[in-house]
Short mmCIF file of C-alpha atoms in Angstrom, two decimals:
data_model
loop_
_atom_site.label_atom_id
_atom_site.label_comp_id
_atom_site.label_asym_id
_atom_site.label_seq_id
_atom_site.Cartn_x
_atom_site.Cartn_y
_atom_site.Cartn_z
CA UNK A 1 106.76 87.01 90.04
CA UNK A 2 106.77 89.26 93.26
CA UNK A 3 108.77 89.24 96.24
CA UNK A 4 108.05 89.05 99.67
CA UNK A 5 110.12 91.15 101.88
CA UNK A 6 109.62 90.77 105.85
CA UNK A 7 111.69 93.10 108.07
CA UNK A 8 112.03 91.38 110.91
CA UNK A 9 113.98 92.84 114.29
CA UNK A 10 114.83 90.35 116.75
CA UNK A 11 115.89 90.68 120.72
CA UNK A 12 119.79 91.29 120.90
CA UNK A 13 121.43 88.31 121.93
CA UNK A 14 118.98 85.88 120.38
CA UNK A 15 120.70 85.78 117.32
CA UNK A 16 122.15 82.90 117.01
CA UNK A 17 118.86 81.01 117.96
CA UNK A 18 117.06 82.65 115.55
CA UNK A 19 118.99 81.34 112.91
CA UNK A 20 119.28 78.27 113.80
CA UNK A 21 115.14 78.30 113.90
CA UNK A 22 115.11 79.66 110.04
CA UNK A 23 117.09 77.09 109.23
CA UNK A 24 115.35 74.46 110.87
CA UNK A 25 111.65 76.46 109.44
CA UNK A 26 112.87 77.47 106.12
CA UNK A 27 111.78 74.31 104.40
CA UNK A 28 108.02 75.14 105.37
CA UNK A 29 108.38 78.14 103.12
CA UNK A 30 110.77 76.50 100.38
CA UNK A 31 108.47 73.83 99.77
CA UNK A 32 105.33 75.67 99.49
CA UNK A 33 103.79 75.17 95.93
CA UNK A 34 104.77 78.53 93.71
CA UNK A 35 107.85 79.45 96.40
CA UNK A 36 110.58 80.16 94.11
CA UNK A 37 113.61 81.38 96.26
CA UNK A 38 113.81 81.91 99.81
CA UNK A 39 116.31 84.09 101.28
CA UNK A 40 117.61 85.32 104.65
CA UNK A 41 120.06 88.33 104.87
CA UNK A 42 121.45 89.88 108.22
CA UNK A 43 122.01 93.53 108.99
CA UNK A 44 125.74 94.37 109.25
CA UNK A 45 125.01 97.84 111.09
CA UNK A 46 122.07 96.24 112.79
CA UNK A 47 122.57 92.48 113.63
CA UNK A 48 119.68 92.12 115.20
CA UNK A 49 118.20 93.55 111.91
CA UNK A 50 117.08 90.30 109.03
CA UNK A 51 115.33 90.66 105.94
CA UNK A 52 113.47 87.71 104.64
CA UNK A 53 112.87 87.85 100.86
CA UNK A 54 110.79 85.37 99.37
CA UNK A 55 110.45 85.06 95.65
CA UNK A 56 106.46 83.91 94.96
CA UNK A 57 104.89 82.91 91.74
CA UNK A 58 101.90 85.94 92.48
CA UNK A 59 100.59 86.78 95.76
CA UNK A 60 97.98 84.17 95.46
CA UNK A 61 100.82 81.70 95.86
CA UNK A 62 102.19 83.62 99.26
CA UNK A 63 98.40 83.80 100.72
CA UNK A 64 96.94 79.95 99.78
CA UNK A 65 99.59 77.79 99.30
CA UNK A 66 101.78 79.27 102.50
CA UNK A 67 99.72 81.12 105.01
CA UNK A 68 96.26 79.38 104.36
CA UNK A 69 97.88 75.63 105.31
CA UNK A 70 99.40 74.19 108.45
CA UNK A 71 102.84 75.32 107.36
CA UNK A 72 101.82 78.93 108.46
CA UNK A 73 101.60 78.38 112.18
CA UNK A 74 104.54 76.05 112.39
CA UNK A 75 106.97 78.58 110.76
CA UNK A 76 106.13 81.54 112.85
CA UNK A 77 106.01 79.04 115.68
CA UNK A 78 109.78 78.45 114.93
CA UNK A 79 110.46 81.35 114.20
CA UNK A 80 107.97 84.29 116.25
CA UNK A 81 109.23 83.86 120.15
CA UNK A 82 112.73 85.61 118.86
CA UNK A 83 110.78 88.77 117.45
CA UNK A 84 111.51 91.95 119.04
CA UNK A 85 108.68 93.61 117.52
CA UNK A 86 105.96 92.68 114.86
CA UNK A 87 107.15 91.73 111.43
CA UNK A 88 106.36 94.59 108.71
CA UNK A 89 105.54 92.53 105.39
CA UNK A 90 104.66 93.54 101.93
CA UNK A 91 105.01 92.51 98.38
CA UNK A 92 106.59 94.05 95.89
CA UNK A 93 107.44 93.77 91.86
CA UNK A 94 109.83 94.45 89.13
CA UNK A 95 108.84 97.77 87.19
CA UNK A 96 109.57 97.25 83.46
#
């Protein structure tokens, strides 16, 4: 399993819209073969700060079944006009 963690910053006062776009987009990613978990949190110091984690099978899962179909462009569709700058993305994994 890794995880997917997006940092995403968003334009102050856009919010509320934002969320409501995850949670009108967030099925694109749920559904996505090997998508385990999906997960939105909000910054308490920074609420214009979100971190998206997203539990994948293996990166493989993240890159083919997610951002190489049509659900891709629809989610950051949905999602992208709030952003206040790019998205920094990268995967991690547990450590034994």
């Amino acid at each position: 399993m890794v995880l997917e963690i997006a940092d995403i910053h968003v334009r102050p006062g856009s919010e509320d819209e934002f969320i409501a776009a995850y949670r009108s987009a967030r099925r694109l990613v749920a559904e996505s073969a090997g998508c385990r978990l999906v997960r939105m949190t909000r910054g308490i110091e920074s609420p214009s700060r979100f971190v998206l984690l997203v539990e994948w099978d293996d990166v493989a899962a993240h890159e083919h079944n997610f951002r190489d179909t049509e659900r891709f462009p629809r989610w950051r569709a949905a999602i992208e006009p709030f952003f206040a700058a790019p998205l920094h993305v990268e995967h991690v994994a547990d450590i034994d």
